Structures are given as C-alpha cells and as structure tokens.
Amino acid sequence: MELVLAIAVGVVFGSGIWLILRPRTFQLITGLLLMSYAVNLFIFAMGRLWVDKPPITPTAGVDPAQFADPLPQGLVLTAIVIGFATTALYLVMMIGARGLSGSDHVDGEEPRE
Amino acid sequence: MLLASLILIPFLGSALAALMPQDARNRESWLAIAVAVCGLLIALALFPQIASGEVLREEFAWLPAQGLFFVLRVDGLAWVFAVLVLAIGLLVVLYARYYMSPDDPVPRFFSFLLAFMGSMLGVVLSGNLVQLVVFWELTSLTSFLLIGYWHHRADARRGARMAFTVTATGGLCLLAGVLVLGHIVGSYDLDNVLAAGDQIRGHDLYLAALALIALGALTKSAQFPFHFWLPHAMAAPTPVSSYLHSATMVKAGVFLLVRLWPALAGTPEWTWVVGGAGVCTLLLGAFIAIFQHDLKGLLAYSTISHLGLITLLIGIGTPLAMVAAIFHILNHATFKASLFMAAGIIDHESGTRDLRLLRGLRHKLPVTATLAIVASAAMAGVPLLNGFLSKEMFFAETLHVGGDRNWWMSFAAVAMGMFSVAYSLRFISIFFGTPAQDLPRDPHEPPRWMRFPVELLVLTCLIVGIAPGISIEPILNIAVHSVLGSAAPDYDLAVWHGLNLPLFMSVLALAGGVLLYIVLRRHFDLQQREQVPLIHRFNGAQAYETTMLQLTRSAGWLLRRIGTTRLQSQLVLLMLMLLVVPPILAGAPPAWTRIPLQDFDPLFAAIWAIGGACAVAGAWMAKYHRLAALALIGGTGIVTAATFLWLSAPDLALTQLMVETVTTVLILLGLRWLPPRLESVDTPAQSPTRVWLRRSRDLLIAVGGGLALAALTYAVLVHPASDTIADFFLLNALGGGGGSNVVNVLLVDFRSFDTLGEITVLAIVALTVYALLRRFRPAPESAGVPPQQRFEADPASRQTPAQQADSGYLLVAGIYMRLLLPFMGVIAVYFFMRGHNLPGGGFVAGLIFAVAILVQYMLAGTVWVESHINLRPHRWLGFGLVLACATGLGAWLFGHPFLTTHTAHVDWPLVGELHLPSAFVFDLGVFTVVVGTTMLMLVALAHQSLRAHRLPGEEAQAVEQGNADGRAN
C-alpha cells in the first residue's frame, strides 16, 4: 500500500510538473490541478496510512492509537477548498488574459525567435 | 496612564485634525493649542517628582514573550526635552494659524504636525531602545510628510525624498546598532543599558554598536557628511522649519547621544567619531551659511553649524562639556525657532526670502526687526544673551581638550565664532539701508498673535542671558543630574567670570566676525556671489542624487541581466530549485527503522493504475484535446477521492468529490473562451533540435520531481510517526468539542480561527473573480455564438436555453432535475446536520447545495433559473462571514476568548435531548460562505455566455445602422 501510494504521488506530481512547464494556459491549469492532488495526498500521507480507522470517536476516553491522524485531514480539507478557489481565480485570469492579449500563451504573446 | 496620555493625546489630536473640513483654520489651531497645553500641564504636574530626582516609569506589555515591554520613562533629560517639544510646539501652532494661507489644506498640516509632536515625545520618553527607534522612524516619516506638504512643488518633493532617505536610512542603522547594544547587554531596557556602560565599552562589538548608533544620530542631526538634507528640507512651510528642523527633530540625534552618553562615551573612539563629525560640521556649516542668499538657507546652515557645536561638545564628553551641550540645545532651540519665525514673517509680508532683494525692512517692520536683531545677536554670541553663555562654555571646553600644547580645537572654535558673527550680520543686514522698492509685496507688521511667539522666545533669550542663575539653572540642573548622575560637576552660570581666556576668545570672535563681514562685503562681492568659495565642489546633495541615480540604474541593469518576464523560464528554475535545494538543506537521513506496513491490496493498486494512467494521459492530451484532458484529470481526482475514503478519511473523500464536480463545471465554462489550437505555432521558426532539447529537459525535470516526491513519500510512510498533537484532538473532541467527528471538530472548534481565515479568503477570491469578470473582454473570435450552437439542421439551435428546458429536448431531464432540487437540498441539510458527529459538515454541505443549484443552471439555463430563484451570492458571502464572526465574538460576552465554543443541551419535545454547540452556528457560517463563493464564481462565469448571445445582435444592428447611414449619405 505504502509503495503504491508513493508511486501514485510521484506519477501525478511528475505529470503536473511536465504540464506547468508547457506554454499554453490550459496546460498550466491542468498541471496545477494535478500538482494539487499530489501535494494533498503527500500532506495526507504525513499522518501515515490507516485502513478502516476514521477519526470518529463514538465515546469518550478512547485510545488515540486506534484512530487515523485527524490533523493532516483537517489541513488537507481546507487545502482542497482553497485549491478550488485558486483554480477559479486562475481560470478567470486565463480567459481574461486571452481576451486582452488574443493569445493563450502563458506570456500573453507567441514566442518570437 | 499619565505618561502614556502624554503621547496619546497628540496622536488622538492628529486623527481628529485630519477629520476636520478644509477651511477650519481656527478650529484646527485651537485643537492643536489644546493638545499642546494639555501636554504642558501634564509635564508641569510631573515637575515636583522630577525635581526631586525621581525617574518615573510606566510599562505596558508589548511582546512579553520576547522580553519586550512598551516602557515610558521620564527622567530629568526626558522631561526637559518633552517640555521643549511641547512649549515650542505650542508657539509654532499659534504662529502657523497666521502663517498658513486660507487656500492651504490645513487639516493635513495640523494632523501631520500633531503626529510629529506625538512621535517626538515618543522618542524622548521611550524607556526601551527598540521602541525609541520606532518613534524615531515615525519622526522621519512625519518630517517627510511635512516637508512635502506643498507637494505640487518639485523642490518640496525632492527635499522630502532626500530628507526621508537620509534620516530613515540612518534610522535603520540605529535599529541595527540598538540590536547590537541589546545583544551586548541582554536587554533593551534603557535603565539596564545605561547601567552597563563598562560592559558595553569592553565588548568586542562596541565599535560596531557605536558606529551604527552614531550613523543614526548624525544623519538625524544633519552632521557632516550627511548635512545636505537639511537645507533642502527648507522647502517645508516655515512653521515646520522652525519646529522640526531647528528646535526639535534635528535635536533628536544629539538627544540620543546625550541619552546614551553613560553607556557609550569615554573612549577615544567616541571622541573621534562624534567629535570629528562635530568639528567638521560646525566649521563647514558656519562657513557656507555666510554665502547663502536664501533667508531660510542661511538659517539652515547655521542650524547645521550649531548642531555641530553640540555634537563636538558631546564628543569631548567631559562632564562640563555635557552641561554646555544640554545648555546649548535649549538656547539654540529658543533663538533659532524665533529666527525662523521672523524669517517666515518677512517672507509672508514681503513675498520674498532673497537676501539680495531685502533691504531697509526696519522702517516697515520695526518690531519684527528689533526682535530678529536680538535673536541674531544671541546666535552670534553677544554678551547678555543666552547664546553667549553656552558659547563661552564651549570655548572653555575647547581650551581644556588641547591642554597647553594643542590649540587647534580652540582655533576652530574661534573661527566658527567669527563665521557665526559674519552670517548673523548678513542676516540682520536686511533691516538696514534704504528700503527696497522692488519687493513682490509691500511689507507691514504681521498680526499681533503671529508675532507673539517670537516676542516670547526673544524675551526668553534675554532673561536667560541676563539672569541665568535664577531662570535656567534649576532646569538645567535636573537634566544634567539625570545624565551624569554622581559625575555631575559644579558649575556656575554667570555672565561675568572675570577676565579669562574664553572671554578673550569671545571678544576675538566678535571683532573678527565683524571684520570678516566687512571685508567680504567690500572686497569679495558677498551679495552677488553664486557659489560658496573654496568648497563649492563638495556638494553633498549632488553626491546623493548621483548615488540614487546609480542605484536605480544598476537595479535596472541587474533586473535585465538576471530577471525575465517569461513565465516558463521562471517555472523551470522554480522546479529545479525544488529538486536541488531540499537535499542541500536536509541533514543526514534518519535511521531506516521500519514500521509494520499495511497489507498490499491489488484493488488499491488497480485503481491507482487507472489514476496514474489518467494523469499521464491527461498530461499528454492537454495539448491536443482539452475536453478529453479535463475528463482524464477528473479521473485522477476521483481516484484521489477514493484513496481518501480507503485510507480512513471520509470527510476528505466527500469534499474532494464535490470539489471535483464544481471544478470540472468551472473549467468547462471557461473552455469556451480559449482559442482553438494553433497548428502552425508548433512548427514556427524554432529548429526541431531546440524543441526536442527543451522537451527532454522538461521531461527530465518532471521525472526527477516525481521520483523525488515518491521517494520522500515512501521514506516518510515507512517511518514511525513522531508524537503530534493529534492525540489531544482525538481525546478531547467529544468531551471538549461536543462532537465525535474529530476532523469537523478540528475545523469548527479547535482550529476555528484558521477556518475563519480560510472562509475569508474564499470570499475574497470569489469577489475578485466576480470583479475580474465584470471587466472581461473576450477575444473577438470567441465572442459570438460558438459553431456548435449554430448548426441549423438541429431544431434545438433555434431555441433559447429556457425554451429547450421548458418544451425542447431538455424537457424530461429538466423536470427530473427540478424534482431533484428539494432532495438535494435535504441531502445538503443532512450532511450539514450530522457533520459534527459523522462525516459531513459545512464545507461538504455547502458544496452539495451549490451543486444542486448548479445542476438547475446547467439544464434549464441561466435565464430560466434566475427568473425562478432569486439567489444573491454576495449576500450569502456577507451573511456567512457575519455569522461566523458573530459566533466568535459571542464568546466575549461571556468573558471567554474569541471563538470559544459552548455546547448547549436542549430537551426538545419529540426529538429528545439535542446537543447544540455554538460551533454549529459557526459551521453554518462556513456553509453559507461556501455556497456563496461557489455560486458567485460559477454564475458570474456562466453569465459571460449570455453576453455572447447578445453581442452578435448588437453588432449586427450597429452594422445595419452604419449601412443605413452610408446610404443616407
């Protein structure tokens, strides 16, 4: 499991890096989406992997060792929502820049060489 | 609080003054007078305690964890300075009432002036060195604002910039010096620092501390080689010159040197650094002053020279020299403030400050002329005036320094005395001779109360000069004893000490000065000289401007050389750094201990085989087929959500799933505005080799980054977890937070402040998106109706979206979705209600609710939905934030800290006992903000497509209109 998740994070992150180095704005936004998956999973993995042990404590006085770590989960939850907001912001910048510059290149103009 | 109010009142007054109307000259000055009088009364009330040698302190916690306290400390020196600041301030505001023209925006003037008064009082009353620097920089800032008060004038802007750059840079040096001092002593408290003089002087860092603090003090007090800013600061209104640039702010530098004398002085380094600067300044300033043609310029250079005199006395550093320094600070403040005011009156009444034009003013301004002549005499050091006394003490000290052999210091002193007599004569020459006929205005005596401050100050000069023993000595004693303590010398402030060497020097200076003036006037064309002889090449202001220009130029050069505006190269660098920097910073890896791993599950591997394939394929397709890429990346998102669910994070899974949905819709809405892929761009002039090289490089970075993160993830996962605060949350969620879903309790209770910040960010982003879209201008080719909607064979293309949903091909789906709305609403409520105990909560419920509305938009179209439901996303945002904040503030009513949660247990009929934590209300705020954010962004984006339907019609109309016009012509 650990190895599978590690490889998964690596593959998604690598795809994200490839995409954000591309010249088109759409490629950049997809790259950011992929990177945010990878980074969220990475942060989540800091709490180690737990199967069938959600941090829901039905009674008081439980043994904390029997539950998944709630802290990375809380952090990742907010990260997901904020990620959505920044994606929206980037999207609007993207279409706005395209409208202003007439190009969907990240620099706002086609490269001249 | 008494000491604190001394500083607070001016700042309050400043805020009040700023709020008054433009033409409230009288009210403004009454307010300022009231502030100054209040301050003076407080200061006078402290006098008995100060006179008995007490040191008053008030402490407020500032950063107690760092050992920093906001300390106000009044001893004799601070008290004398505070009274000086307040008294001169009072006279200046009275004077300013008449000086400022009715056209000037007075609220700004008085507001800045009072803010300066507060800052200056802060400097003198600070008992903590860091706090002193803060106020110090505040005085630089207010000085900047006041010099630039007439900001339509280029010289005012330039002078303000120059003064600010020099003094604020000095302030930064001072901060560094103070930090070094604090490091040596181990405390920033003034009392501790003053008591640790020997420790400081013996420390290795003594020289660094001394140099940095001296830089701060010398720039502030306009000492050579930083003196050039002061003459340019004369572009300020004259009350400002009188107050800041002669009597108080420029004295802050010498004040600091006197203040830190017990801690820093007594070494050869101190004498060389401080005394050296002083002696250069006093000669240079006095010499240049003679050749000025501007009344205020002459006074500015004279101020520089007198400040140099004070600095030299401090540099000499013997107890008697300190007495003379403090005495001269007070004397100079009185006569120079009055001279500036007189210069202001002359400028105000005659319309010019040019010494070449002004002549014979004593006929028109007899009283002002008398006052100015007396004050100039004090400046020149004529007996029976206060300037004479301190200057004679200065002469005595210079004799003392050189001993029997070295007379250089005394020669310098006498030379300076001669120069000052010469420029004083130059100043008063405007009152004599035949009256000038070519003045811009016909001068006459100013209003009674405009002259009153000058009269009072000149009277003070006379009283101190004639009877120093009964007038100034008690006050001077207080200041001297607080600085020197047991080292305070016996001294005698008398006019007549018998025939001795200092008296001879005074007489020599007076006679020599008169002679020098006459020679210069007769033989060297003093009135018309354009340049200062001998040293006009050493122009500090020019050097400053050159430095600034060079800095700007080299910054531009550096930016061109190592900067780029291209995003891709920046991102490549960023990614390379991501690969390179962490291994450099990380130490040796920890020992490879393994923990029992989770069992391998083929299904998990299988879903990630799909997820990984989706990511790679998405990365490939993003270039060729955007929709396919989006779908593929959505696939990775679903697998991520499944992973969260698999690995005991149901809340995350839910959130990820809902965010995935809204993100996809969002990007789908945006896709429409992107251009089709340009086939030709892929094969432009770029050589295939270069393209291949670039792609290989990117692939290498991508693979490297992926491998690195994979390795890191694996390394972390096989190591045992360290102790975190997770256990605390798990143990206290139910008991302390009243909920069994620890993640939700974490969000709305333990870390609710964090969440409050987060929803605020959400709201801000939503509003930004909305604002950006209001100004959105699509590219021309994507502005019209897209080709897919113009397919004539399809009957749907002739219907509006509303018609499609009401009677067209979307009828069935539309009705199903309308029926589904209440159910989805119920589900949202369900997830919200159970959130505290089971997976769910405000974030998830908000997203579900937003999706419910969104579905209606997608099927029925924007127009139909908005004619049936009146959603106001802005209000949702505002209401949600208010709700969340109000919940947090509610805790204050019960005396708990912000956002403390309380759980109420309510017995409801039929329902039974219900736990109602206040976090529930907070979560409702989160819910509302999330709904508002999502709706606002998506709806704003969706509305852009409506414009597309409108635009072609309008354009067609415009074209038809144009044709019609053409035909008509």
Short mmCIF file of C-alpha atoms in Angstrom, two decimals, chain A, chain B residues 565-568 571-572 575 578 597-601 604-605 608 612 615-616 618-619 622-623 626 629-630 633 636-637 640 643-644 646-652 655-656 659-660 662-663 666-667 670-671 673-675 678 681 685-686 690 695 698-699 701-702 705-706 709-710 712-714 716-717 719-722 724-727 729-731 733-734 739-743 746-747 751 758 761-762 765 768-769 772-773 776-779 781-782 837-839 843 934 937 941:
data_model
loop_
_atom_site.label_atom_id
_atom_site.label_comp_id
_atom_site.label_asym_id
_atom_site.label_seq_id
_atom_site.Cartn_x
_atom_site.Cartn_y
_atom_site.Cartn_z
CA MET A 1 0.00 0.00 0.00
CA GLU A 2 2.68 2.45 1.02
CA LEU A 3 4.65 1.78 -2.11
CA VAL A 4 1.58 2.08 -4.32
CA LEU A 5 0.65 5.41 -2.81
CA ALA A 6 4.22 6.69 -3.08
CA ILE A 7 4.40 5.78 -6.75
CA ALA A 8 0.98 7.29 -7.35
CA VAL A 9 2.01 10.57 -5.76
CA GLY A 10 5.17 10.57 -7.84
CA VAL A 11 3.40 9.90 -11.12
CA VAL A 12 0.74 12.54 -10.55
CA PHE A 13 3.29 15.10 -9.39
CA GLY A 14 5.58 14.38 -12.33
CA SER A 15 2.69 14.80 -14.79
CA GLY A 16 1.86 18.06 -13.06
CA ILE A 17 5.42 19.37 -13.39
CA TRP A 18 5.50 18.45 -17.07
CA LEU A 19 2.27 20.35 -17.61
CA ILE A 20 3.18 23.52 -15.79
CA LEU A 21 6.32 23.80 -17.91
CA ARG A 22 4.19 23.83 -21.09
CA PRO A 23 3.46 27.09 -22.91
CA ARG A 24 -0.37 27.06 -23.03
CA THR A 25 -2.51 28.43 -20.23
CA PHE A 26 -4.83 25.43 -20.31
CA GLN A 27 -1.89 23.10 -19.82
CA LEU A 28 -0.83 25.17 -16.86
CA ILE A 29 -4.23 24.96 -15.16
CA THR A 30 -4.37 21.18 -15.61
CA GLY A 31 -0.84 20.96 -14.29
CA LEU A 32 -1.84 22.89 -11.19
CA LEU A 33 -4.81 20.58 -10.67
CA LEU A 34 -2.60 17.51 -10.86
CA MET A 35 0.03 19.03 -8.60
CA SER A 36 -2.57 19.87 -6.01
CA TYR A 37 -3.77 16.26 -5.96
CA ALA A 38 -0.25 15.05 -5.45
CA VAL A 39 0.57 17.59 -2.77
CA ASN A 40 -2.70 16.96 -0.92
CA LEU A 41 -2.03 13.24 -0.93
CA PHE A 42 1.52 13.89 0.24
CA ILE A 43 0.38 16.03 3.17
CA PHE A 44 -2.29 13.49 3.95
CA ALA A 45 0.34 10.73 3.96
CA MET A 46 2.22 12.57 6.71
CA GLY A 47 -0.37 11.12 9.08
CA ARG A 48 0.60 7.62 7.83
CA LEU A 49 -1.84 5.19 6.27
CA TRP A 50 -4.76 3.80 8.22
CA VAL A 51 -7.37 1.46 6.85
CA ASP A 52 -10.83 1.43 8.43
CA LYS A 53 -9.89 3.69 11.31
CA PRO A 54 -11.56 7.05 10.57
CA PRO A 55 -11.04 9.66 13.27
CA ILE A 56 -14.56 9.45 14.60
CA THR A 57 -14.66 8.86 18.34
CA PRO A 58 -18.05 7.50 19.36
CA THR A 59 -17.26 7.51 23.10
CA ALA A 60 -15.07 9.50 25.38
CA GLY A 61 -11.83 8.05 26.72
CA VAL A 62 -10.71 6.27 23.58
CA ASP A 63 -7.25 5.00 22.76
CA PRO A 64 -5.79 7.55 20.31
CA ALA A 65 -3.55 4.90 18.78
CA GLN A 66 -6.61 3.26 17.27
CA PHE A 67 -7.55 6.19 15.05
CA ALA A 68 -6.15 7.86 11.98
CA ASP A 69 -4.41 11.19 12.49
CA PRO A 70 -7.07 13.91 12.16
CA LEU A 71 -4.66 16.82 11.84
CA PRO A 72 -3.42 16.26 8.25
CA GLN A 73 -7.00 15.53 7.30
CA GLY A 74 -8.18 18.86 8.62
CA LEU A 75 -5.35 20.64 6.84
CA VAL A 76 -5.96 18.85 3.55
CA LEU A 77 -9.70 19.52 3.74
CA THR A 78 -9.13 23.25 3.83
CA ALA A 79 -6.42 22.87 1.17
CA ILE A 80 -8.87 21.21 -1.19
CA VAL A 81 -11.40 24.02 -0.82
CA ILE A 82 -8.79 26.76 -1.15
CA GLY A 83 -7.40 24.90 -4.16
CA PHE A 84 -10.80 25.16 -5.78
CA ALA A 85 -10.91 28.90 -5.17
CA THR A 86 -7.45 29.49 -6.61
CA THR A 87 -8.28 27.34 -9.62
CA ALA A 88 -11.27 29.58 -10.25
CA LEU A 89 -9.12 32.67 -9.90
CA TYR A 90 -6.53 31.28 -12.26
CA LEU A 91 -9.21 30.30 -14.76
CA VAL A 92 -10.59 33.82 -14.84
CA MET A 93 -7.09 35.25 -15.24
CA MET A 94 -6.53 32.78 -18.03
CA ILE A 95 -9.59 33.69 -20.05
CA GLY A 96 -9.13 37.37 -19.24
CA ALA A 97 -5.54 37.31 -20.48
CA ARG A 98 -6.65 35.53 -23.60
CA GLY A 99 -9.28 38.20 -24.20
CA LEU A 100 -6.78 41.01 -23.64
CA SER A 101 -3.79 39.64 -25.49
CA GLY A 102 -5.51 37.47 -28.07
CA SER A 103 -3.22 34.58 -27.23
CA ASP A 104 -3.40 31.64 -24.86
CA HIS A 105 0.36 31.55 -24.40
CA VAL A 106 1.43 31.95 -20.77
CA ASP A 107 3.43 35.05 -21.68
CA GLY A 108 0.48 36.67 -23.41
CA GLU A 109 2.21 36.54 -26.80
CA GLU A 110 3.53 33.89 -29.11
CA PRO A 111 7.30 33.42 -28.74
CA ARG A 112 9.35 35.26 -31.36
CA GLU A 113 12.62 33.82 -32.45
CA THR B 565 9.23 38.34 -17.73
CA ARG B 566 8.74 34.92 -19.28
CA LEU B 567 6.85 32.52 -17.09
CA GLN B 568 8.27 29.29 -18.39
CA LEU B 571 8.89 27.92 -13.55
CA VAL B 572 11.79 25.81 -14.81
CA MET B 575 11.15 23.35 -10.27
CA LEU B 578 12.54 22.28 -5.75
CA LEU B 597 3.07 -1.74 6.77
CA GLN B 598 -0.47 -2.02 5.57
CA ASP B 599 -1.23 -5.15 3.60
CA PHE B 600 -0.93 -4.81 -0.14
CA ASP B 601 -4.33 -4.68 -1.77
CA PHE B 604 -5.90 -0.32 -4.48
CA ALA B 605 -3.04 -0.88 -6.89
CA TRP B 608 -4.06 3.77 -8.92
CA GLY B 612 -1.80 7.26 -12.76
CA ALA B 615 -2.75 11.68 -15.04
CA VAL B 616 -0.16 10.78 -17.68
CA GLY B 618 -4.19 13.93 -19.28
CA ALA B 619 -0.76 15.49 -19.38
CA ALA B 622 -3.88 18.76 -22.62
CA LYS B 623 -2.19 19.93 -25.77
CA ARG B 626 -8.84 19.96 -23.83
CA ALA B 629 -7.69 16.08 -20.83
CA LEU B 630 -10.18 17.55 -18.39
CA ILE B 633 -7.69 14.62 -14.92
CA THR B 636 -7.31 11.15 -11.26
CA GLY B 637 -9.40 13.31 -8.95
CA THR B 640 -7.77 10.57 -5.18
CA THR B 643 -7.98 6.90 -1.81
CA PHE B 644 -9.11 9.24 0.91
CA TRP B 646 -9.96 3.92 1.56
CA LEU B 647 -7.48 5.40 3.98
CA SER B 648 -9.89 6.43 6.75
CA ALA B 649 -10.62 9.99 5.63
CA PRO B 650 -14.32 10.06 4.71
CA ASP B 651 -14.55 13.83 5.13
CA LEU B 652 -11.79 14.37 2.65
CA THR B 655 -15.02 17.18 -0.09
CA GLN B 656 -12.73 16.03 -2.88
CA VAL B 659 -14.83 19.98 -5.37
CA GLU B 660 -14.05 17.74 -8.33
CA VAL B 662 -17.59 22.06 -9.27
CA THR B 663 -14.06 22.39 -10.64
CA LEU B 666 -15.99 25.68 -13.73
CA ILE B 667 -13.34 24.75 -16.27
CA GLY B 670 -14.05 28.56 -19.15
CA LEU B 671 -13.05 26.32 -22.06
CA TRP B 673 -13.21 31.29 -24.19
CA LEU B 674 -9.99 29.62 -25.23
CA PRO B 675 -8.81 29.70 -28.83
CA LEU B 678 -2.85 26.75 -33.49
CA VAL B 681 2.65 27.63 -33.96
CA ALA B 685 10.99 29.17 -36.93
CA GLN B 686 12.18 27.08 -33.98
CA ARG B 690 15.77 23.02 -29.90
CA ARG B 695 11.09 18.91 -24.12
CA ASP B 698 11.22 19.39 -19.10
CA LEU B 699 10.65 15.65 -19.12
CA ILE B 701 12.68 17.70 -14.53
CA ALA B 702 9.21 16.17 -14.40
CA GLY B 705 10.45 15.74 -9.41
CA GLY B 706 8.05 12.82 -9.49
CA LEU B 709 8.39 13.14 -4.16
CA ALA B 710 7.66 9.43 -4.49
CA LEU B 712 10.13 11.12 0.03
CA THR B 713 6.58 9.87 0.49
CA TYR B 714 7.77 6.31 0.80
CA VAL B 716 8.00 9.01 5.47
CA LEU B 717 5.44 6.24 5.27
CA HIS B 719 8.95 5.54 9.40
CA PRO B 720 7.06 5.62 12.66
CA ALA B 721 5.12 8.79 13.24
CA SER B 722 6.52 11.20 15.77
CA THR B 724 1.96 15.07 17.36
CA ILE B 725 -0.90 16.96 18.88
CA ALA B 726 -3.24 14.54 17.12
CA ASP B 727 -3.78 12.60 20.34
CA PHE B 729 -7.61 16.29 19.40
CA LEU B 730 -8.75 12.67 19.46
CA LEU B 731 -9.09 12.64 23.24
CA ALA B 733 -13.09 16.14 20.52
CA LEU B 734 -16.06 14.57 22.21
CA GLY B 739 -18.63 16.14 18.52
CA SER B 740 -17.33 12.73 17.63
CA ASN B 741 -16.13 13.62 14.11
CA VAL B 742 -12.70 14.82 15.08
CA VAL B 743 -11.92 16.38 11.69
CA LEU B 746 -10.92 20.39 14.45
CA LEU B 747 -12.20 22.70 11.74
CA ARG B 751 -8.79 25.49 14.78
CA GLU B 758 -9.98 30.43 5.21
CA VAL B 761 -10.00 34.02 1.70
CA LEU B 762 -12.76 32.19 -0.13
CA VAL B 765 -11.31 35.17 -4.11
CA THR B 768 -12.03 39.04 -7.11
CA VAL B 769 -13.27 36.57 -9.68
CA LEU B 772 -12.39 40.46 -12.93
CA LEU B 773 -15.27 39.06 -14.90
CA PHE B 776 -13.93 40.69 -19.02
CA ARG B 777 -13.49 41.31 -22.74
CA PRO B 778 -13.46 38.10 -24.76
CA ALA B 779 -11.26 37.69 -27.79
CA GLU B 781 -13.30 35.27 -32.48
CA SER B 782 -14.79 33.63 -29.39
CA ASN B 837 -20.53 13.60 14.68
CA LEU B 838 -20.23 11.85 11.32
CA PRO B 839 -18.57 12.72 8.03
CA PHE B 843 -17.79 22.63 3.63
CA THR B 934 -19.23 28.69 -5.45
CA MET B 937 -17.92 32.37 -9.25
CA LEU B 941 -18.70 32.84 -15.42
#
